[in-house]
Short mmCIF file of C-alpha atoms in Angstrom, two decimals:
data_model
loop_
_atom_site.label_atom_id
_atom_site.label_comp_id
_atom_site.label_asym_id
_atom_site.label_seq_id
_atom_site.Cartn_x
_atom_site.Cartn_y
_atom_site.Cartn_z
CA UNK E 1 128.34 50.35 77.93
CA UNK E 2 126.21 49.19 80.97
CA UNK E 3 125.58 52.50 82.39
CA UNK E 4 124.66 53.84 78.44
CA UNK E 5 122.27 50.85 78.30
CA UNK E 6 120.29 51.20 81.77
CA UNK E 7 120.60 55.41 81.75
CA UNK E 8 118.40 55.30 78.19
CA UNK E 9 116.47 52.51 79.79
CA UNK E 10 115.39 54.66 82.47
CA UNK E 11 113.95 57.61 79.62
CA UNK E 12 111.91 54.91 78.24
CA UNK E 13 108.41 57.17 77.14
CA UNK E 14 106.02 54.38 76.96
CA UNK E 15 106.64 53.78 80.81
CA UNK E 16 104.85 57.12 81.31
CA UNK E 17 101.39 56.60 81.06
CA UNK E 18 100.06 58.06 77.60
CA UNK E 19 96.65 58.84 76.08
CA UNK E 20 97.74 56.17 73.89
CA UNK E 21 97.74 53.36 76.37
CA UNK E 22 95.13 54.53 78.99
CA UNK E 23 91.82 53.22 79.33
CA UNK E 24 88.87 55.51 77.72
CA UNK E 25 87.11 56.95 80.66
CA UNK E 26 82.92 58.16 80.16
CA UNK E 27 81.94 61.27 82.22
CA UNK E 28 77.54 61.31 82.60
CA UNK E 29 75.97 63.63 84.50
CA UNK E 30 72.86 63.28 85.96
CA UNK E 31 71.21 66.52 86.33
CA UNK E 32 69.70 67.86 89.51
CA UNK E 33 70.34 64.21 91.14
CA UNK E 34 70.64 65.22 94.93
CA UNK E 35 72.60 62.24 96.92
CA UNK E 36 69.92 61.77 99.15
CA UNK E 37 67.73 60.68 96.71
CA UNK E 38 70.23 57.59 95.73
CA UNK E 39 70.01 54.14 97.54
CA UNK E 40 67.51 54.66 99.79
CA UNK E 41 63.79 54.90 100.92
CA UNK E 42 63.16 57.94 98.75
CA UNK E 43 63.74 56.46 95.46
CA UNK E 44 65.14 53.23 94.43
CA UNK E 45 68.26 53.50 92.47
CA UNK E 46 69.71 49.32 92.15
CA UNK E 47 72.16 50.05 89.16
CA UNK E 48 74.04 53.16 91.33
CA UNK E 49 74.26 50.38 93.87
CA UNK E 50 75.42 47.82 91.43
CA UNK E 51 78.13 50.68 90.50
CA UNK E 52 78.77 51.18 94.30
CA UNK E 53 79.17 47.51 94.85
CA UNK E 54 81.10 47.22 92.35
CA UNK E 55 83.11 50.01 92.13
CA UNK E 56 83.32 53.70 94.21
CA UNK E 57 81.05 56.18 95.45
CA UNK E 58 80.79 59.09 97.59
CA UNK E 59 78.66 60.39 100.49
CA UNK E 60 78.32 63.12 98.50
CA UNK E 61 80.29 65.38 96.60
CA UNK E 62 80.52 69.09 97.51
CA UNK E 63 80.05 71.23 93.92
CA UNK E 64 80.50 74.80 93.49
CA UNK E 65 79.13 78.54 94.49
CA UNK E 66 76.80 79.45 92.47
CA UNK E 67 75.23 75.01 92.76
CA UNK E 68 73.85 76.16 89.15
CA UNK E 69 74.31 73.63 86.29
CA UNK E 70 76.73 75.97 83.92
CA UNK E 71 79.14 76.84 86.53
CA UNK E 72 79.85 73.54 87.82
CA UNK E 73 79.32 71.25 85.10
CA UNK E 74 82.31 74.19 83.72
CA UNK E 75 84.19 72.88 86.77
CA UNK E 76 84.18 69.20 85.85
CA UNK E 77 85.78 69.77 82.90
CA UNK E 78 88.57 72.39 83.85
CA UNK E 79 88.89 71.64 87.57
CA UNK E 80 88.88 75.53 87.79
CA UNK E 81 86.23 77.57 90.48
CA UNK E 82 83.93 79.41 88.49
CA UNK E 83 85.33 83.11 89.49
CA UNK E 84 88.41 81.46 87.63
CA UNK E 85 86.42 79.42 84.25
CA UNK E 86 84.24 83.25 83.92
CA UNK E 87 80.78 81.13 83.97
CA UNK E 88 79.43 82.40 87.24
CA UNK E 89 76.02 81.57 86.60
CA UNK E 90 73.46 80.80 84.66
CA UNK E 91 73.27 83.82 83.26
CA UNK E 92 75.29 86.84 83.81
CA UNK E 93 75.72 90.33 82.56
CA UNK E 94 79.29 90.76 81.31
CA UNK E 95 80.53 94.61 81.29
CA UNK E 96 83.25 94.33 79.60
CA UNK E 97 81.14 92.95 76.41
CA UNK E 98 78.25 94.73 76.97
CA UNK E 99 76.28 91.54 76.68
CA UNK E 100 74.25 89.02 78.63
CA UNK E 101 75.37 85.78 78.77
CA UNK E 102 72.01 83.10 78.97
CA UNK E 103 72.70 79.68 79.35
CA UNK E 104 70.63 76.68 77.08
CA UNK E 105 68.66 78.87 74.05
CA UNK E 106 70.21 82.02 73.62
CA UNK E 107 73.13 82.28 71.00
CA UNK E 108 74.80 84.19 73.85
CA UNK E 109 75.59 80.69 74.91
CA UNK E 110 77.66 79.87 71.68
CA UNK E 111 79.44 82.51 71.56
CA UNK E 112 83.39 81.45 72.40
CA UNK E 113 84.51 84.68 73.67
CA UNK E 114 82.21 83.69 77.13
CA UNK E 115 84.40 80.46 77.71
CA UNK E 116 87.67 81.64 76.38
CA UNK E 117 89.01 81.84 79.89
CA UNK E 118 89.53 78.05 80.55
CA UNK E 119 90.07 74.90 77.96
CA UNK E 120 88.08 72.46 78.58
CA UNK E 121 89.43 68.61 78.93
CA UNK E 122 87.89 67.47 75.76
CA UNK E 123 90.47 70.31 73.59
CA UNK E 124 93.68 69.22 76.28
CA UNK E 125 93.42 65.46 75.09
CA UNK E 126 93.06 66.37 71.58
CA UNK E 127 95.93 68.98 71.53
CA UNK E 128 97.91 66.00 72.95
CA UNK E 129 97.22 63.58 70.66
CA UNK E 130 93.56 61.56 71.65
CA UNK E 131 89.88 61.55 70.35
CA UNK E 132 86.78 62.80 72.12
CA UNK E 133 83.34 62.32 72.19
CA UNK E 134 80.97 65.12 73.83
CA UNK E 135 77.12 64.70 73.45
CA UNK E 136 75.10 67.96 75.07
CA UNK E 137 77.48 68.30 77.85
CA UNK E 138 76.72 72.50 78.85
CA UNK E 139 78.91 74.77 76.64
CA UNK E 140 80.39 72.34 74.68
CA UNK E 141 79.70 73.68 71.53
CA UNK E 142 80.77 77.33 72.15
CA UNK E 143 84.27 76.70 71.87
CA UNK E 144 85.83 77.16 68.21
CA UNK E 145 87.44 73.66 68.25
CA UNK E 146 84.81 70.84 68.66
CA UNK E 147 85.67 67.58 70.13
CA UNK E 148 86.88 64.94 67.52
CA UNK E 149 82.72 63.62 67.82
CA UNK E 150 79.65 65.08 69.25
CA UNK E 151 75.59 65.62 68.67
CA UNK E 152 75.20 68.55 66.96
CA UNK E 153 72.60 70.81 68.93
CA UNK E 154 69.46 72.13 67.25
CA UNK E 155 69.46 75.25 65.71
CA UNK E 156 66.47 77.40 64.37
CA UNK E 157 69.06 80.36 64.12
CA UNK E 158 72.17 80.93 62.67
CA UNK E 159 74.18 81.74 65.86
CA UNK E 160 77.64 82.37 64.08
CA UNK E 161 75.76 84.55 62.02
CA UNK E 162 74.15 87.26 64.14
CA UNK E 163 75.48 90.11 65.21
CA UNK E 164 76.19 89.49 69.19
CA UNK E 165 75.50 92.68 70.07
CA UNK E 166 72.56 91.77 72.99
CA UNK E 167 71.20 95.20 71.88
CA UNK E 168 70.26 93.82 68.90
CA UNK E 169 69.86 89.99 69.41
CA UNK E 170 66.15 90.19 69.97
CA UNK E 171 65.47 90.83 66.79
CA UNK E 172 66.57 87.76 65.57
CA UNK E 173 64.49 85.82 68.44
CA UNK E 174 62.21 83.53 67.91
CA UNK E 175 59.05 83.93 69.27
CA UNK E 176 58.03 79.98 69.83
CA UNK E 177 57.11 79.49 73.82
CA UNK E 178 54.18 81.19 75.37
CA UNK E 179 56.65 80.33 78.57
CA UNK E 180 60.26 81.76 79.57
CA UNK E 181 62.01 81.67 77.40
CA UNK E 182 59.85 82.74 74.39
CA UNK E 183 62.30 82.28 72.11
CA UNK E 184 64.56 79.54 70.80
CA UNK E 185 68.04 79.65 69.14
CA UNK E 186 70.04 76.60 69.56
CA UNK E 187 69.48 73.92 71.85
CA UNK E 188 70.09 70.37 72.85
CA UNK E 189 67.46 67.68 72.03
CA UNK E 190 66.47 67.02 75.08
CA UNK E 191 63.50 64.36 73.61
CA UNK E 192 66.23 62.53 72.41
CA UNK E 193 65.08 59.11 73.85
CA UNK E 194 68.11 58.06 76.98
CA UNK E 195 68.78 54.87 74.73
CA UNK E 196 69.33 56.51 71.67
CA UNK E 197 72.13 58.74 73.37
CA UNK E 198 73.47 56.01 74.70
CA UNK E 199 74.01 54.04 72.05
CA UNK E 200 75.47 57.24 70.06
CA UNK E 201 78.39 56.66 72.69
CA UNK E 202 78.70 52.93 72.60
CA UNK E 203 78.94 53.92 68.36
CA UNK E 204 81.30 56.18 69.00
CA UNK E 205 83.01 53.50 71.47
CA UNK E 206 83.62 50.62 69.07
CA UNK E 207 85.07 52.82 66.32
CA UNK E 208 88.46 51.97 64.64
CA UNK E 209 90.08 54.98 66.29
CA UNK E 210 87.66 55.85 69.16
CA UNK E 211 87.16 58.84 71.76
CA UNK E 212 89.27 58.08 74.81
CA UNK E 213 86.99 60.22 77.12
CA UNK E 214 83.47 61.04 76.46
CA UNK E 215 81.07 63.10 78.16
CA UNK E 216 77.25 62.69 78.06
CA UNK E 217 75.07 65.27 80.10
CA UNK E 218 71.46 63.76 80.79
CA UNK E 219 68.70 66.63 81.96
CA UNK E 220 67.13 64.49 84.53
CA UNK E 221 65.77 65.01 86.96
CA UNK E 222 66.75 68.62 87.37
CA UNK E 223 64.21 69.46 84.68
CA UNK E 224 61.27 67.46 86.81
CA UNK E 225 62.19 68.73 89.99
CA UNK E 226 62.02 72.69 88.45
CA UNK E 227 58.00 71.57 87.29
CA UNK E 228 56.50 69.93 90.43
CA UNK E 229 58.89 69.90 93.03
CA UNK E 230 60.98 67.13 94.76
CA UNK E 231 58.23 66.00 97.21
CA UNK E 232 56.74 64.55 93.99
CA UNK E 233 55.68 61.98 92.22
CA UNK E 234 56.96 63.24 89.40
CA UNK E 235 60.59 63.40 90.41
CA UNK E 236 60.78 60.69 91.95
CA UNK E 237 59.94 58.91 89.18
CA UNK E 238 62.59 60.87 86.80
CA UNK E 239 65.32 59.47 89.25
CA UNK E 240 63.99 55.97 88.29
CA UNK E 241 63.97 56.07 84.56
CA UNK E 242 67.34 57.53 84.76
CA UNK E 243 68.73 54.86 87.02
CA UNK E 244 67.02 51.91 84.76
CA UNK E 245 67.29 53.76 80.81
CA UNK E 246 70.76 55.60 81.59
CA UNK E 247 72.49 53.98 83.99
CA UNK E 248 71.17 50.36 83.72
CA UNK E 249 70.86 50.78 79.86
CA UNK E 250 74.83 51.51 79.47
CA UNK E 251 76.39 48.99 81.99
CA UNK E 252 74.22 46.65 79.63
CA UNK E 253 75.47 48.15 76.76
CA UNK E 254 78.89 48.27 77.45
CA UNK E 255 78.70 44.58 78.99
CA UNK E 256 77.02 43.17 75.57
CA UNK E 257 80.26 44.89 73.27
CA UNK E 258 82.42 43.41 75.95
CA UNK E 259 84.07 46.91 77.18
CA UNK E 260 82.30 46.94 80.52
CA UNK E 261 86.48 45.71 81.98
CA UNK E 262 88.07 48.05 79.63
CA UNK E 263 86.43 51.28 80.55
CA UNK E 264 86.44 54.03 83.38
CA UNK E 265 82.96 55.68 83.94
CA UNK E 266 82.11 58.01 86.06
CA UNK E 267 78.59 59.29 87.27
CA UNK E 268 78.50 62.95 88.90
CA UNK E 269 75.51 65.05 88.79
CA UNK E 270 75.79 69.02 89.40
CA UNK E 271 73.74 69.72 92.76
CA UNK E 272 70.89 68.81 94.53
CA UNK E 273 67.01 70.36 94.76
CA UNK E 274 65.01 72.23 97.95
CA UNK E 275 61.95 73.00 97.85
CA UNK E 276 60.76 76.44 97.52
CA UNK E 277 57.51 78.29 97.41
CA UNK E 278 55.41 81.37 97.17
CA UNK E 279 55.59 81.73 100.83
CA UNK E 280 59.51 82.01 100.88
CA UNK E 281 59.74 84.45 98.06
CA UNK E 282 61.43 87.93 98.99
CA UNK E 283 60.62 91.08 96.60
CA UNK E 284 63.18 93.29 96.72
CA UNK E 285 60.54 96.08 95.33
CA UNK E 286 59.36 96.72 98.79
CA UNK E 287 62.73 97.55 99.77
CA UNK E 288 64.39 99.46 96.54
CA UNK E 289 63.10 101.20 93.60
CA UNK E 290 63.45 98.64 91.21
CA UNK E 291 64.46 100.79 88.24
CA UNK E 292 67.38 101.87 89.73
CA UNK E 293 68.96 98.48 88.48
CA UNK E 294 69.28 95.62 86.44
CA UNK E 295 69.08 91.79 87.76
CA UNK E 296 70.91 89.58 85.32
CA UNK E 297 70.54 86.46 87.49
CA UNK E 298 66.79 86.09 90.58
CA UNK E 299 65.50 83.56 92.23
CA UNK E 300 67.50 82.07 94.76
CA UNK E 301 70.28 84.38 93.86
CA UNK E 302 70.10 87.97 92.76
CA UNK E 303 72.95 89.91 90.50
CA UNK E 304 72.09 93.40 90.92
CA UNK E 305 73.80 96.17 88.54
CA UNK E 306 72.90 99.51 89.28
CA UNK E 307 72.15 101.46 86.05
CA UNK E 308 73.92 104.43 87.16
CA UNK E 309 77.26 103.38 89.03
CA UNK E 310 76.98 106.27 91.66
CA UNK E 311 73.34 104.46 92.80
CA UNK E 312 75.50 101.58 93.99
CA UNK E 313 75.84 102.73 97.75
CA UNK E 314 72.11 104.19 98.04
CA UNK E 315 71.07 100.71 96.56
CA UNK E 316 72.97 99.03 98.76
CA UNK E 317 71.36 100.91 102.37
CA UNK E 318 67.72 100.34 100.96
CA UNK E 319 68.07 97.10 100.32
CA UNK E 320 69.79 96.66 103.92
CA UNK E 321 68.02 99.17 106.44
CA UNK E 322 65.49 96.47 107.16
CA UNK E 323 67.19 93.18 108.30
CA UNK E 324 65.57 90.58 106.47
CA UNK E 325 66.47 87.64 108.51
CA UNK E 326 66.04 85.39 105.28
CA UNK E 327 68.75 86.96 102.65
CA UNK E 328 72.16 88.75 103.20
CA UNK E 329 73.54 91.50 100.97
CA UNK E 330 77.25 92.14 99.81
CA UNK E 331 78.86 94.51 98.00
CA UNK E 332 81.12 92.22 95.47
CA UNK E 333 84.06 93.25 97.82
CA UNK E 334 82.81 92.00 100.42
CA UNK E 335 81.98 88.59 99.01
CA UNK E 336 83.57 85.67 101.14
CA UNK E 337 86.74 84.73 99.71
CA UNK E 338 85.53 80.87 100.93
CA UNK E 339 83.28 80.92 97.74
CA UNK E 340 85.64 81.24 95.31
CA UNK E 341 82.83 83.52 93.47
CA UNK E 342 84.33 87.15 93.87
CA UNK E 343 87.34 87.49 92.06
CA UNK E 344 85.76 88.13 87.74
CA UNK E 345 84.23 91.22 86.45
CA UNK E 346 81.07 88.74 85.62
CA UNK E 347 80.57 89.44 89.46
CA UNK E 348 77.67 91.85 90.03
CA UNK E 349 78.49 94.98 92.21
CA UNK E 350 75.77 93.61 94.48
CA UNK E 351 75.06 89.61 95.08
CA UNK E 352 71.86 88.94 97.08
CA UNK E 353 71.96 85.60 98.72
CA UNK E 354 68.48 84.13 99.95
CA UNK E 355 68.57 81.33 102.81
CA UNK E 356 68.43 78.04 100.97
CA UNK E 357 64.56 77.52 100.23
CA UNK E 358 63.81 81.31 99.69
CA UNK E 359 63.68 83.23 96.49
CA UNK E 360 64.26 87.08 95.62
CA UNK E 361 62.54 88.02 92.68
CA UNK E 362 62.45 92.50 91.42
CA UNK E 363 59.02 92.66 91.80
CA UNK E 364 55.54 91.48 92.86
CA UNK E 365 53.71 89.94 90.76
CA UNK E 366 50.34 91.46 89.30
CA UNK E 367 48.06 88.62 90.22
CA UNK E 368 49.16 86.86 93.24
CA UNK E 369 49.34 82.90 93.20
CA UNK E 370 50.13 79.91 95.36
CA UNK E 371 52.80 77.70 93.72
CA UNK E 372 55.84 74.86 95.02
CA UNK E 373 58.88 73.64 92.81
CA UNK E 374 62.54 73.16 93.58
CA UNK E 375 65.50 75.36 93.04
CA UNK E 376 69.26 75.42 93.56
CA UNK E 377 72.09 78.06 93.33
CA UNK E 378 72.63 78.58 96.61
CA UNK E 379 76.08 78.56 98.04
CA UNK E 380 77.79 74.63 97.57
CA UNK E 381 77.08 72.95 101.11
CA UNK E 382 76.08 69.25 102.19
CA UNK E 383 72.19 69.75 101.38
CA UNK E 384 72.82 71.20 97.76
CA UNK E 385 75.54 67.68 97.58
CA UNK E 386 75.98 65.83 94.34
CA UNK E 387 77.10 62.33 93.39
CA UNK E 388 79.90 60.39 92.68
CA UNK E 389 79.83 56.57 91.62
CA UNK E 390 82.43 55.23 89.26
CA UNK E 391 83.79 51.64 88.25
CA UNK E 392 86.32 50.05 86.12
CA UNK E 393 89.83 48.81 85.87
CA UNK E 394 91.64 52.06 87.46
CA UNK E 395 88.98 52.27 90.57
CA UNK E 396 88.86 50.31 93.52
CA UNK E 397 85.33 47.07 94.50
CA UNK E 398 83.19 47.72 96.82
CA UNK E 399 84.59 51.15 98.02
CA UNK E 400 83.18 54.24 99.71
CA UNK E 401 84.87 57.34 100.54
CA UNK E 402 85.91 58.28 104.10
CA UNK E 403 84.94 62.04 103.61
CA UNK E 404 82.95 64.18 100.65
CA UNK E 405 84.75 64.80 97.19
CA UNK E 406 84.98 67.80 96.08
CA UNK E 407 83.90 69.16 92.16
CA UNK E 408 87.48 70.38 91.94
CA UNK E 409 88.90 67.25 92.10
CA UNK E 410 87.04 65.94 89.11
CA UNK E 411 89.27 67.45 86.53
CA UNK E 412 92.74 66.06 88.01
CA UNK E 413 91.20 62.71 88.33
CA UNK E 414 89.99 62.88 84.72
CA UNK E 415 93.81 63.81 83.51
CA UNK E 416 95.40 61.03 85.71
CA UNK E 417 93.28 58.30 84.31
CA UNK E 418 93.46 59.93 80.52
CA UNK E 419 97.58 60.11 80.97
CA UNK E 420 97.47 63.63 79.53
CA UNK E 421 99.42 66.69 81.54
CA UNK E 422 96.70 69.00 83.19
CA UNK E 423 96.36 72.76 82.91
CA UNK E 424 96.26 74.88 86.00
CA UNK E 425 93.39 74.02 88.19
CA UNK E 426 92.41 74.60 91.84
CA UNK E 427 91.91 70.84 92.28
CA UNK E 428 93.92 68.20 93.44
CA UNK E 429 94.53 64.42 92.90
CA UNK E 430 95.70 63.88 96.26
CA UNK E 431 92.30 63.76 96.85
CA UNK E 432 91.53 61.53 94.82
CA UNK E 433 93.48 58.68 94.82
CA UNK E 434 91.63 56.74 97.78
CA UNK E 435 89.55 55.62 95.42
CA UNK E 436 91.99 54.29 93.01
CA UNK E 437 93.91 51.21 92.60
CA UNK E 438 97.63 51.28 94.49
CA UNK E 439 98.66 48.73 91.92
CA UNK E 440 100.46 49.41 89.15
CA UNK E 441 97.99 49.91 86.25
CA UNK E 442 97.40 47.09 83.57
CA UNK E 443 98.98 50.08 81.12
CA UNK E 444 101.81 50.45 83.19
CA UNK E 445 102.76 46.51 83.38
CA UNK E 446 102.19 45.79 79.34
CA UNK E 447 104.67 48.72 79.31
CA UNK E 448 107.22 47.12 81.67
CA UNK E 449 106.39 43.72 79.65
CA UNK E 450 107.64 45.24 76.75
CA UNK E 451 110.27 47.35 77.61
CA UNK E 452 111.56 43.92 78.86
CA UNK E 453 110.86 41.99 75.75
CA UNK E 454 112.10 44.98 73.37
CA UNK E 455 115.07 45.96 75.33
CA UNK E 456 116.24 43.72 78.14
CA UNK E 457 116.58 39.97 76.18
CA UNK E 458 118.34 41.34 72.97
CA UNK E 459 120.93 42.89 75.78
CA UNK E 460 120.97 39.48 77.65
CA UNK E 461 121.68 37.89 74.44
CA UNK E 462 123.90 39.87 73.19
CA UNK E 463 126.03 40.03 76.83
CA UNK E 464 126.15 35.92 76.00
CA UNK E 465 127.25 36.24 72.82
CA UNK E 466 130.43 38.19 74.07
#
């Protein structure tokens, strides 16, 4: 009877942790935030320190090759490299579709068929059993099944409705910017004020049955640092309103409802910025006849596809006879393994890296001009380092990491504090968990509490009774 009893006792479910009993956790991203730019002389940032203080953070965290927002916000949510999720870039030519794959805009973007290689986080919780709530996190919408709430994107097109044939999809472009793009599809409201998403997820927070993770992707200050450059004004300034309207604005939020103790969040952003210029910008039309090939991705990277396969090795010695001391050429085979960006047919037969600040752009352009912004895409490194802050009841006080995180690592975190089982990743908790509480979570002891109460005192009773 005794061994019955304590053998069932020990295949007790609720003393695993569950969707069910886990604390939500919020994922926000803060675009283009570089981890130098956090906490110090550059720009002020006091509610990531109040999250530091109170919670974690990293040095920085190390992203992904190509540091490009698609790819590695991809990697957040499936803990997979991008040679293994099949968003390599920004935009990428895919041959086995025929089609071009361009990130924000273009209905290429919600298409599923581009993401079908990985499930994102959002569609693992739901198929076991919990709610999510996504608003404009990249890609989100392009999968068939839609997490349990989101912001709808805005759409002057009927994406679902075209043929995807990229043959044909400029006929159904709209012709609405004087400025890349010129046309408009779908997008994500980026004038959505930063309160007004914000309080979408504290909404979406204090319903009956609510999400237990949620994502919220915030476009500053990537899209600053892309107009006038990080030595700015400008961008400077974007860091501040995001660190007062997002990051002060929710603590505050979540503090008013009384959830600010009852929730995990998370802030990550995708890469840093560098500088580049006019100056530092390689044309690969002094080197190559550019109509000889196709480049789905320039600027600080370059996917070339030759337009007749048997080019590929002439190509390939023009663009190399002259040693430019500023960009290196493979041949996809000879990619470095390290970057975990060789191993998908997305992969161009010929990858131009620049050195981080230069550009490579097809041609010269007709009028020459003198301009500065920022970029990034260049292989994941220290400079091109994100963030990571996070609080709440599963994270440590006070805390700072002893070495870099790592993008990867994102995903099994995620899992652990959801309670779900994770797909196949390339990441690893282990990594993690020096930034979690060693005690047992407050999940864990209401489950020994009533395991204890449900099982152990009617068995004590009952041994008194006999």
């Amino acid at each position: 009877m005794y061994a019955v009893f304590f053998v069932a006792l020990a295949w007790l479910p609720c003393c695993v942790s569950s969707a069910v009993d886990a604390p939500p956790v919020l994922l926000v991203s803060l675009d283009g935030l570089g981890w130098t730019f956090t906490g110090g002389e550059q720009s002020k940032t006091p509610n990531l320190d109040n999250i530091a203080s109170n919670g974690v953070h990293a040095e920085y965290m190390l992203t992904v090759t190509p540091t490009k927002t698609w790819p590695t916000h991809q990697t957040y949510v499936t803990g997979l490299y991008p040679e293994s999720h099949g968003i390599v870039s920004n935009n990428f030519w895919d041959p086995l579709f025929k089609e071009k794959f361009i990130l924000q805009y273009d209905c290429s973007n919600f298409d599923p068929k581009f993401y079908d290689a990985a499930e994102p986080i959002w569609l693992t919780l739901q198929k076991q059993g919990g709610r999510s709530g996504v608003h404009f996190w990249p890609g989100f919408y392009s999968y068939k099944e839609k997490p349990s709430s989101f912001e709808k994107p805005t759409c002057f097109v009927n994406c679902t409705a075209l043929n995807m044939d990229s043959k044909n999809l400029w006929q159904h472009r709209n012709k609405t910017r004087s400025g890349w793009p010129p046309y408009i599809h779908c997008f994500a409201n980026q004038s959505l004020p930063y309160k007004n998403r914000i309080d979408k997820i504290l909404n979406w927070l204090q319903e009956k049955n609510p999400p237990k993770f949620l994502a919220l992707y915030i476009n500053e200050p990537d899209s600053s640092g892309h107009s006038f450059g990080i030595n700015t004004g400008e961008y400077v300034e974007a860091i501040k309103r995001v660190d007062k309207d997002v990051v002060g604005y929710l603590i505050q939020r979540l503090q008013n409802a009384n959830l600010l103790h009852k929730i995990n969040v998370i802030f990550v952003s995708d890469h840093s910025m560098i500088e580049t210029s006019s100056s530092r910008a390689i044309y690969l039309s002094d080197l190559v006849d550019t109509s000889t090939f196709t480049m789905s991705e320039q600027g600080v990277i370059g996917h070339l596809w030759p337009n007749d396969p048997n080019l590929e090795d002439q190509i390939y010695a023009n663009l190399t006879r002259v040693q430019n001391p500023h960009m290196k050429v493979y041949k996809k085979r000879d990619i470095p393994s390290s970057l975990h960006w060789k191993n998908n047919r997305r992969v161009p037969p010929i990858y131009i890296e620049t050195e981080v600040g230069w550009v490579v752009q097809p041609n010269r352009p007709a009028a020459s001009s003198n301009w500065t912004n920022a970029g990034h895409g260049w292989q994941a490194s220290k400079e091109l380092g994100a963030i990571f802050y996070a609080r709440g009841p599963s994270f440590k006080r006070g805390y700072k990491t002893k070495q870099a995180l790592q993008a990867i690592d994102v995903y099994p975190l995620l899992c652990h504090l959801l309670g779900i089982k994770p797909l196949p990743n390339n990441g690893s908790l282990e990594n993690m968990k020096e930034i979690l509480h060693s005690n047992p979570s407050s999940a864990s002891v209401r489950c020994v509490f009533s395991t204890i109460i449900t099982y152990v005192v009617p068995f004590v009773m009952l041994l008194a009774i006999v």
